[in-house]
Amino acid sequence: MTYVIAQPCVDVKDKACIEECPVDCIYEGQRSLYIHPDECVDCGACEPVCPVEAIFYEDDTPEEWKDYYKANVEFFDELGSPGGAGQLGLIERDHPLVAGQPVRAA
Amino acid sequence: MPTDIALTPKDFKSDQEVRWCPGCGDYAILAAVQGFMPELGIARENIVFVSGIGCSSRFPYYMNTYGMHSVHGRAPAIATGLACARPDLSVWVVTGDGDALSIGGNHLIHALRRNVNLKILLFNNEIYGLTKGQYSPTSERGKITRSTPMGSLDEPFRPLSLAIGAEASFVARTIDSDRGHLTDVLRQAAAHQGTALVEIYQNCNIFNDGAFDTLKNPATRDDALLRLEHGRPYRLAPDAEEIVHDVEDPDPTAAFTLSRLRHPTPIGVLRSVRRPAYDQLMNRQTAGAVAERGPGDLAALLAGTDSWTVRG
């Protein structure tokens, strides 16, 4: 079980969650942030600080955004488990589900 | 007792909702322990987690093994009984700085001295978290808390110095959020025959947030930490001479010196020496006595003639 970042994060990337995460498992893609499913320790610190309520406990992800669980998992298919997002910084790509979203106007 | 049992970290997660404050370091430790357990190759019914009282002591609920949320400070005593009666089990104690060093200080030192086959995980957050933020036996002097509004006056314990003073055969330190290091230390502790004390620096993000930030921050940690590895050289200060780290050194002097060091802060295994484990000695002694004198008769002993007469 893990926490999942869903559609409301796309083109927002507030990053308040990154500050809160005690194990540095929230990675930055081009248009969204992603939680590493194996590095996440389920502590829940990120969920209440998200200003756009994009973060859900896996089981509680709203039906319309259920696919974002897969997006958070598959984003790391190439990366494996780097063991900390800070050292990587911006990763200039997105999962196809995120990349396919219409651009959100600021 | 490794076997070919194939388990996954998920097998060690219980069905209980984990109830620590969001962001607590305990979550990271729980995930690391659950991630490591399959390596042991031990069936879940042969693993026991015993805890005392405190935030950390909720740990057994979340492990899908046997466990006991026991009496404040008394987890080492209960685990001692269990490890002696059932030497086939893998027995782990989970405790905190208050539970282990204040309420249960005596139990801890005697478990270490006896070298019972226990693995003690001491979550040190340098505060009483469950009771909402009073200074603990490891809080730094001058700490301002609800119970010490003008600053605490007590000199803190250094758990690893205490453990070495109590003749501990295995002493190590690690950090909650460094999963790789924590797992490596758990691996070495699990392989040790006797009592292993692992101090885990654990962030209480509610009542003592950031206590170990300099040890965790990528910008400062390389200077702040001294990463110990057996057989590798280290220096106590930048201009000091090199010492080759020897965890098996029977003389505890070097390990004790490391346990006093604050800048940099040593992490890793400080000491790991071979010494007979109490449970083995006890069971051998019992078996020898039974072989020599027969199995004994408790009822006969209680009703026996070996008694005192009290005169008024």
Short mmCIF file of C-alpha atoms in Angstrom, two decimals:
data_model
loop_
_atom_site.label_atom_id
_atom_site.label_comp_id
_atom_site.label_asym_id
_atom_site.label_seq_id
_atom_site.Cartn_x
_atom_site.Cartn_y
_atom_site.Cartn_z
CA MET A 1 0.00 0.00 0.00
CA THR A 2 1.18 3.50 -0.72
CA TYR A 3 0.08 7.07 -1.27
CA VAL A 4 -0.71 8.21 -4.78
CA ILE A 5 -0.50 11.62 -6.48
CA ALA A 6 -3.48 12.09 -8.81
CA GLN A 7 -4.67 14.45 -11.52
CA PRO A 8 -5.01 17.68 -9.44
CA CYS A 9 -1.19 17.91 -9.24
CA VAL A 10 -0.76 18.11 -13.01
CA ASP A 11 0.71 21.52 -13.95
CA VAL A 12 0.52 22.62 -10.31
CA LYS A 13 3.47 20.92 -8.59
CA ASP A 14 3.20 22.98 -5.41
CA LYS A 15 5.85 20.75 -3.75
CA ALA A 16 4.66 21.33 -0.17
CA CYS A 17 4.58 17.53 0.04
CA ILE A 18 8.27 17.28 -0.83
CA GLU A 19 9.09 19.43 2.20
CA GLU A 20 7.06 17.16 4.45
CA CYS A 21 8.17 13.74 3.20
CA PRO A 22 10.57 12.28 5.79
CA VAL A 23 12.07 9.76 3.38
CA ASP A 24 12.41 11.96 0.27
CA CYS A 25 10.31 9.64 -1.89
CA ILE A 26 8.36 12.26 -3.90
CA TYR A 27 9.96 12.75 -7.31
CA GLU A 28 9.43 15.63 -9.70
CA GLY A 29 8.42 14.92 -13.29
CA GLN A 30 7.87 17.51 -15.99
CA ARG A 31 4.21 18.21 -15.23
CA SER A 32 3.46 16.29 -12.04
CA LEU A 33 5.01 14.89 -8.90
CA TYR A 34 5.14 11.13 -8.32
CA ILE A 35 5.36 9.07 -5.13
CA HIS A 36 7.74 6.13 -5.28
CA PRO A 37 5.60 3.14 -4.29
CA ASP A 38 8.48 1.15 -2.78
CA GLU A 39 10.21 4.02 -1.01
CA CYS A 40 6.98 5.46 0.47
CA VAL A 41 6.59 4.35 4.10
CA ASP A 42 2.87 5.20 4.29
CA CYS A 43 3.34 7.88 6.95
CA GLY A 44 0.72 10.19 5.47
CA ALA A 45 2.63 13.44 6.05
CA CYS A 46 2.15 14.56 2.44
CA GLU A 47 -1.60 14.11 2.18
CA PRO A 48 -2.85 16.97 4.40
CA VAL A 49 -0.35 19.57 3.14
CA CYS A 50 -1.30 19.33 -0.53
CA PRO A 51 -3.10 22.59 -1.37
CA VAL A 52 -5.01 21.02 -4.25
CA GLU A 53 -5.83 17.71 -2.54
CA ALA A 54 -4.04 15.63 -5.13
CA ILE A 55 -2.69 13.00 -2.71
CA PHE A 56 -4.70 9.95 -1.67
CA TYR A 57 -4.10 6.77 0.20
CA GLU A 58 -4.10 4.08 -2.47
CA ASP A 59 -7.42 2.56 -1.40
CA ASP A 60 -9.07 5.98 -1.07
CA THR A 61 -8.19 7.30 -4.52
CA PRO A 62 -11.40 8.54 -6.18
CA GLU A 63 -12.70 6.27 -8.90
CA GLU A 64 -12.02 8.80 -11.69
CA TRP A 65 -8.30 8.89 -10.75
CA LYS A 66 -7.72 5.22 -9.93
CA ASP A 67 -5.37 4.96 -12.92
CA TYR A 68 -2.96 7.35 -11.23
CA TYR A 69 -1.86 4.51 -9.00
CA LYS A 70 -0.40 2.87 -12.10
CA ALA A 71 1.10 6.18 -13.22
CA ASN A 72 2.97 6.52 -9.91
CA VAL A 73 4.23 2.94 -10.17
CA GLU A 74 5.18 2.93 -13.85
CA PHE A 75 6.94 6.30 -13.71
CA PHE A 76 9.69 4.45 -11.84
CA ASP A 77 10.00 1.50 -14.23
CA GLU A 78 13.13 3.01 -15.75
CA LEU A 79 14.49 4.65 -12.62
CA GLY A 80 14.27 1.72 -10.23
CA SER A 81 14.71 2.83 -6.63
CA PRO A 82 17.13 5.78 -6.50
CA GLY A 83 16.69 6.04 -2.70
CA GLY A 84 16.02 9.77 -2.57
CA ALA A 85 14.48 12.34 -4.90
CA GLY A 86 16.64 15.29 -3.85
CA GLN A 87 19.71 14.09 -5.68
CA LEU A 88 17.84 13.74 -8.99
CA GLY A 89 15.96 17.03 -9.16
CA LEU A 90 13.64 17.52 -12.14
CA ILE A 91 13.11 14.44 -14.28
CA GLU A 92 12.18 15.79 -17.68
CA ARG A 93 9.41 13.39 -18.60
CA ASP A 94 6.01 12.18 -17.46
CA HIS A 95 3.93 9.07 -17.40
CA PRO A 96 1.74 8.91 -20.56
CA LEU A 97 -1.39 9.38 -18.44
CA VAL A 98 -0.03 12.72 -17.19
CA ALA A 99 1.51 13.72 -20.50
CA GLY A 100 -1.85 13.19 -22.18
CA GLN A 101 -3.70 15.60 -19.90
CA PRO A 102 -4.76 18.93 -21.39
CA VAL A 103 -2.49 21.74 -20.25
CA ARG A 104 -3.98 23.47 -17.23
CA ALA A 105 -4.11 27.23 -17.55
CA ALA A 106 -2.37 29.04 -14.72
CA MET B 1 17.86 -21.11 11.62
CA PRO B 2 17.34 -19.84 8.07
CA THR B 3 15.17 -22.10 5.97
CA ASP B 4 13.89 -21.93 2.43
CA ILE B 5 10.69 -20.14 3.43
CA ALA B 6 9.91 -17.52 0.80
CA LEU B 7 8.10 -14.52 2.25
CA THR B 8 7.69 -10.96 1.04
CA PRO B 9 7.58 -7.67 2.96
CA LYS B 10 3.80 -7.70 2.48
CA ASP B 11 3.59 -10.94 4.46
CA PHE B 12 4.89 -9.04 7.47
CA LYS B 13 2.24 -6.31 7.33
CA SER B 14 -0.64 -6.90 9.70
CA ASP B 15 -4.24 -5.89 9.05
CA GLN B 16 -4.05 -3.14 11.67
CA GLU B 17 -4.27 0.53 10.72
CA VAL B 18 -0.94 2.13 11.57
CA ARG B 19 -1.51 4.87 14.11
CA TRP B 20 1.44 7.16 14.48
CA CYS B 21 1.40 10.87 13.68
CA PRO B 22 1.69 11.54 9.94
CA GLY B 23 5.38 12.01 9.14
CA CYS B 24 6.65 10.06 12.17
CA GLY B 25 10.02 8.36 11.75
CA ASP B 26 8.48 5.16 13.09
CA TYR B 27 6.83 4.55 9.70
CA ALA B 28 10.22 4.47 8.00
CA ILE B 29 11.57 2.03 10.57
CA LEU B 30 8.49 -0.19 10.24
CA ALA B 31 8.87 -0.26 6.46
CA ALA B 32 12.57 -1.11 6.74
CA VAL B 33 11.95 -3.90 9.26
CA GLN B 34 9.12 -5.36 7.16
CA GLY B 35 11.37 -5.11 4.13
CA PHE B 36 14.19 -6.92 5.91
CA MET B 37 12.25 -9.70 7.63
CA PRO B 38 11.95 -11.99 4.57
CA GLU B 39 15.77 -12.17 4.49
CA LEU B 40 15.74 -14.02 7.79
CA GLY B 41 14.03 -16.99 6.17
CA ILE B 42 12.18 -17.64 9.41
CA ALA B 43 8.49 -18.51 9.50
CA ARG B 44 6.36 -15.71 10.93
CA GLU B 45 5.13 -17.92 13.76
CA ASN B 46 8.72 -18.23 14.97
CA ILE B 47 9.30 -14.49 15.19
CA VAL B 48 8.22 -12.40 18.18
CA PHE B 49 8.24 -8.64 18.70
CA VAL B 50 8.00 -7.55 22.32
CA SER B 51 7.54 -3.89 23.21
CA GLY B 52 7.07 -1.78 26.31
CA ILE B 53 5.09 1.45 26.37
CA GLY B 54 5.42 4.50 24.18
CA CYS B 55 4.85 5.44 20.56
CA SER B 56 7.45 2.96 19.32
CA SER B 57 5.85 0.22 21.37
CA ARG B 58 2.85 0.08 19.06
CA PHE B 59 5.18 -1.72 16.68
CA PRO B 60 4.05 -5.31 17.40
CA TYR B 61 0.49 -4.51 16.25
CA TYR B 62 1.77 -3.75 12.79
CA MET B 63 3.98 -6.82 12.39
CA ASN B 64 2.27 -9.95 11.15
CA THR B 65 4.25 -12.07 13.61
CA TYR B 66 3.71 -12.98 17.22
CA GLY B 67 4.10 -10.04 19.54
CA MET B 68 3.39 -8.56 22.92
CA HIS B 69 2.72 -4.94 23.86
CA SER B 70 3.96 -5.41 27.38
CA VAL B 71 4.72 -3.48 30.55
CA HIS B 72 6.46 -0.09 30.60
CA GLY B 73 10.22 -0.66 30.49
CA ARG B 74 9.85 -4.41 30.99
CA ALA B 75 10.08 -5.65 27.42
CA PRO B 76 13.69 -6.86 27.93
CA ALA B 77 12.59 -8.89 30.97
CA ILE B 78 9.66 -10.52 29.17
CA ALA B 79 11.78 -11.13 26.09
CA THR B 80 14.50 -12.65 28.27
CA GLY B 81 12.06 -15.22 29.60
CA LEU B 82 10.82 -15.98 26.13
CA ALA B 83 14.26 -16.29 24.55
CA CYS B 84 15.42 -18.59 27.36
CA ALA B 85 12.34 -20.82 27.29
CA ARG B 86 12.14 -20.89 23.48
CA PRO B 87 15.65 -20.56 22.04
CA ASP B 88 14.23 -21.59 18.67
CA LEU B 89 12.45 -18.24 18.28
CA SER B 90 13.77 -15.00 16.81
CA VAL B 91 13.00 -12.48 19.56
CA TRP B 92 13.01 -8.72 18.95
CA VAL B 93 12.45 -5.93 21.45
CA VAL B 94 11.14 -2.57 20.32
CA THR B 95 11.54 0.26 22.78
CA GLY B 96 12.12 4.00 22.99
CA ASP B 97 14.48 6.27 24.87
CA GLY B 98 12.05 6.77 27.75
CA ASP B 99 10.90 3.16 27.94
CA ALA B 100 14.39 1.66 27.69
CA LEU B 101 16.52 4.17 29.57
CA SER B 102 14.27 5.67 32.21
CA ILE B 103 11.39 3.42 33.14
CA GLY B 104 13.20 0.24 32.14
CA GLY B 105 16.82 1.25 32.67
CA ASN B 106 17.58 -1.65 34.97
CA HIS B 107 16.01 -4.26 32.76
CA LEU B 108 17.93 -3.02 29.76
CA ILE B 109 21.36 -3.11 31.36
CA HIS B 110 20.89 -6.58 32.82
CA ALA B 111 19.63 -8.01 29.54
CA LEU B 112 22.75 -6.59 27.90
CA ARG B 113 25.01 -7.90 30.66
CA ARG B 114 23.50 -11.37 30.43
CA ASN B 115 23.76 -11.42 26.67
CA VAL B 116 20.38 -13.06 26.13
CA ASN B 117 19.71 -13.79 22.45
CA LEU B 118 17.57 -10.68 21.80
CA LYS B 119 17.66 -7.95 19.19
CA ILE B 120 16.77 -4.65 20.84
CA LEU B 121 15.69 -1.77 18.59
CA LEU B 122 15.86 1.44 20.61
CA PHE B 123 14.02 4.24 18.82
CA ASN B 124 15.69 7.37 20.14
CA ASN B 125 13.82 10.60 19.42
CA GLU B 126 15.18 12.41 22.51
CA ILE B 127 11.68 13.26 23.77
CA TYR B 128 8.60 11.71 25.38
CA GLY B 129 6.24 11.78 22.41
CA LEU B 130 3.26 9.72 23.57
CA THR B 131 2.77 11.92 26.64
CA LYS B 132 3.09 15.06 24.51
CA GLY B 133 6.60 16.34 24.76
CA GLN B 134 8.39 16.11 28.09
CA TYR B 135 12.22 15.87 28.15
CA SER B 136 13.52 12.32 28.07
CA PRO B 137 16.70 10.64 29.35
CA THR B 138 18.39 11.43 26.05
CA SER B 139 17.24 15.05 25.69
CA GLU B 140 20.11 17.50 25.56
CA ARG B 141 20.75 19.68 28.62
CA GLY B 142 18.83 22.93 28.62
CA LYS B 143 16.00 21.49 26.56
CA ILE B 144 12.85 23.56 26.90
CA THR B 145 9.75 21.41 27.07
CA ARG B 146 6.37 21.53 28.80
CA SER B 147 7.94 19.90 31.86
CA THR B 148 11.14 21.96 31.75
CA PRO B 149 10.02 25.50 30.85
CA MET B 150 13.37 26.95 31.92
CA GLY B 151 15.46 24.20 30.39
CA SER B 152 16.26 20.67 31.55
CA LEU B 153 19.05 20.25 34.08
CA ASP B 154 19.84 16.58 33.51
CA GLU B 155 22.89 15.32 31.70
CA PRO B 156 21.58 13.00 28.94
CA PHE B 157 22.35 9.33 28.69
CA ARG B 158 24.29 8.22 25.68
CA PRO B 159 22.65 4.89 25.00
CA LEU B 160 25.64 3.31 23.29
CA SER B 161 28.04 4.32 26.08
CA LEU B 162 25.59 2.86 28.58
CA ALA B 163 25.33 -0.35 26.56
CA ILE B 164 29.09 -0.79 26.31
CA GLY B 165 29.38 -0.09 30.04
CA ALA B 166 26.80 -2.82 30.60
CA GLU B 167 29.02 -5.29 28.70
CA ALA B 168 26.85 -5.38 25.58
CA SER B 169 28.29 -7.70 22.94
CA PHE B 170 26.72 -5.90 19.95
CA VAL B 171 26.21 -2.16 19.78
CA ALA B 172 25.19 -0.18 16.70
CA ARG B 173 23.57 3.06 15.62
CA THR B 174 21.56 3.95 12.54
CA ILE B 175 19.00 6.49 11.29
CA ASP B 176 15.28 6.04 10.55
CA SER B 177 15.25 7.56 7.07
CA ASP B 178 18.42 5.87 5.76
CA ARG B 179 16.78 2.66 4.67
CA GLY B 180 19.87 1.05 3.19
CA HIS B 181 21.97 1.67 6.28
CA LEU B 182 19.21 0.69 8.67
CA THR B 183 18.67 -2.56 6.80
CA ASP B 184 22.37 -3.35 6.81
CA VAL B 185 22.58 -2.81 10.57
CA LEU B 186 19.47 -4.99 11.13
CA ARG B 187 21.13 -7.72 9.08
CA GLN B 188 24.25 -7.64 11.24
CA ALA B 189 22.23 -7.50 14.46
CA ALA B 190 20.11 -10.47 13.39
CA ALA B 191 23.23 -12.53 12.68
CA HIS B 192 24.67 -11.81 16.13
CA GLN B 193 24.36 -14.48 18.81
CA GLY B 194 23.48 -12.67 22.02
CA THR B 195 21.94 -9.29 22.80
CA ALA B 196 22.21 -6.78 19.99
CA LEU B 197 21.42 -3.17 20.83
CA VAL B 198 20.57 -0.99 17.84
CA GLU B 199 20.00 2.68 18.55
CA ILE B 200 17.88 4.22 15.79
CA TYR B 201 17.78 7.99 15.59
CA GLN B 202 14.12 8.64 14.97
CA ASN B 203 12.49 11.94 14.20
CA CYS B 204 9.48 12.95 16.28
CA ASN B 205 8.09 15.53 13.90
CA ILE B 206 5.56 16.78 16.43
CA PHE B 207 7.49 17.30 19.67
CA ASN B 208 11.17 17.29 18.65
CA ASP B 209 11.19 17.92 14.92
CA GLY B 210 14.51 18.14 13.19
CA ALA B 211 16.58 16.72 16.06
CA PHE B 212 18.75 14.83 13.59
CA ASP B 213 18.49 17.14 10.59
CA THR B 214 22.23 17.79 10.29
CA LEU B 215 22.74 14.02 10.08
CA LYS B 216 20.10 13.69 7.35
CA ASN B 217 20.45 16.80 5.22
CA PRO B 218 22.45 15.94 2.07
CA ALA B 219 24.29 19.27 2.40
CA THR B 220 25.60 18.59 5.91
CA ARG B 221 25.50 14.85 6.51
CA ASP B 222 28.81 13.95 4.91
CA ASP B 223 30.66 16.12 7.44
CA ALA B 224 28.33 15.31 10.32
CA LEU B 225 28.46 11.52 10.04
CA LEU B 226 31.24 9.04 10.62
CA ARG B 227 30.22 5.90 8.74
CA LEU B 228 31.84 2.94 10.43
CA GLU B 229 32.69 -0.26 8.61
CA HIS B 230 34.61 -3.19 10.00
CA GLY B 231 38.15 -3.26 8.63
CA ARG B 232 37.96 0.28 7.23
CA PRO B 233 40.00 3.19 8.66
CA TYR B 234 38.45 6.19 10.37
CA ARG B 235 39.65 9.34 12.13
CA LEU B 236 38.22 10.77 15.34
CA ALA B 237 39.09 14.26 14.05
CA PRO B 238 40.31 15.54 10.69
CA ASP B 239 43.92 15.80 11.90
CA ALA B 240 43.86 12.67 14.09
CA GLU B 241 45.65 9.51 13.07
CA GLU B 242 43.85 6.74 11.24
CA ILE B 243 42.41 3.87 13.22
CA VAL B 244 41.26 0.66 11.56
CA HIS B 245 37.77 -0.12 12.81
CA ASP B 246 37.64 -3.52 14.45
CA VAL B 247 34.18 -4.45 15.73
CA GLU B 248 35.58 -7.70 17.13
CA ASP B 249 38.18 -6.03 19.36
CA PRO B 250 37.70 -7.67 22.79
CA ASP B 251 38.90 -4.44 24.42
CA PRO B 252 35.88 -2.07 24.45
CA THR B 253 38.00 1.09 24.70
CA ALA B 254 37.85 2.09 21.03
CA ALA B 255 34.13 1.34 20.82
CA PHE B 256 33.53 3.37 23.97
CA THR B 257 35.52 6.29 22.56
CA LEU B 258 33.33 6.16 19.45
CA SER B 259 30.21 6.09 21.60
CA ARG B 260 31.29 9.41 23.18
CA LEU B 261 31.95 11.09 19.86
CA ARG B 262 29.42 13.76 18.83
CA HIS B 263 31.11 15.57 15.94
CA PRO B 264 31.15 13.67 13.72
CA THR B 265 28.44 11.25 14.86
CA PRO B 266 29.38 7.60 14.29
CA ILE B 267 26.81 5.34 12.65
CA GLY B 268 27.14 1.64 11.93
CA VAL B 269 28.29 -1.20 14.15
CA LEU B 270 30.57 -0.02 16.96
CA ARG B 271 31.09 -3.38 18.63
CA SER B 272 30.30 -7.01 17.81
CA VAL B 273 32.13 -9.53 19.95
CA ARG B 274 31.53 -13.20 20.59
CA ARG B 275 30.42 -14.10 24.08
CA PRO B 276 28.29 -17.06 25.21
CA ALA B 277 24.58 -16.23 25.11
CA TYR B 278 22.72 -16.53 28.40
CA ASP B 279 19.93 -18.69 27.03
CA GLN B 280 22.43 -21.22 25.73
CA LEU B 281 24.32 -21.29 29.03
CA MET B 282 21.11 -21.60 31.03
CA ASN B 283 19.68 -24.39 28.93
CA ARG B 284 23.00 -26.23 29.00
CA GLN B 285 23.18 -25.91 32.77
CA THR B 286 19.61 -27.12 33.16
CA ALA B 287 20.19 -30.07 30.83
CA GLY B 288 23.36 -30.97 32.74
CA ALA B 289 21.57 -30.84 36.08
CA VAL B 290 18.70 -32.98 34.77
CA ALA B 291 21.15 -35.52 33.39
CA GLU B 292 22.98 -35.68 36.68
CA ARG B 293 20.11 -35.56 39.14
CA GLY B 294 16.98 -36.47 37.20
CA PRO B 295 14.12 -34.21 36.10
CA GLY B 296 13.26 -32.96 39.60
CA ASP B 297 9.88 -32.74 41.30
CA LEU B 298 8.50 -29.25 41.89
CA ALA B 299 5.75 -30.41 44.28
CA ALA B 300 8.27 -32.29 46.38
CA LEU B 301 10.52 -29.26 46.43
CA LEU B 302 7.72 -26.98 47.62
CA ALA B 303 6.67 -29.43 50.32
CA GLY B 304 10.24 -30.26 51.23
CA THR B 305 12.12 -29.81 54.47
CA ASP B 306 14.47 -27.05 53.35
CA SER B 307 12.74 -24.32 55.34
CA TRP B 308 13.31 -21.62 57.90
CA THR B 309 11.77 -21.37 61.31
CA VAL B 310 10.84 -17.81 62.27
CA ARG B 311 11.10 -17.22 66.03
CA GLY B 312 9.19 -14.37 67.60
#
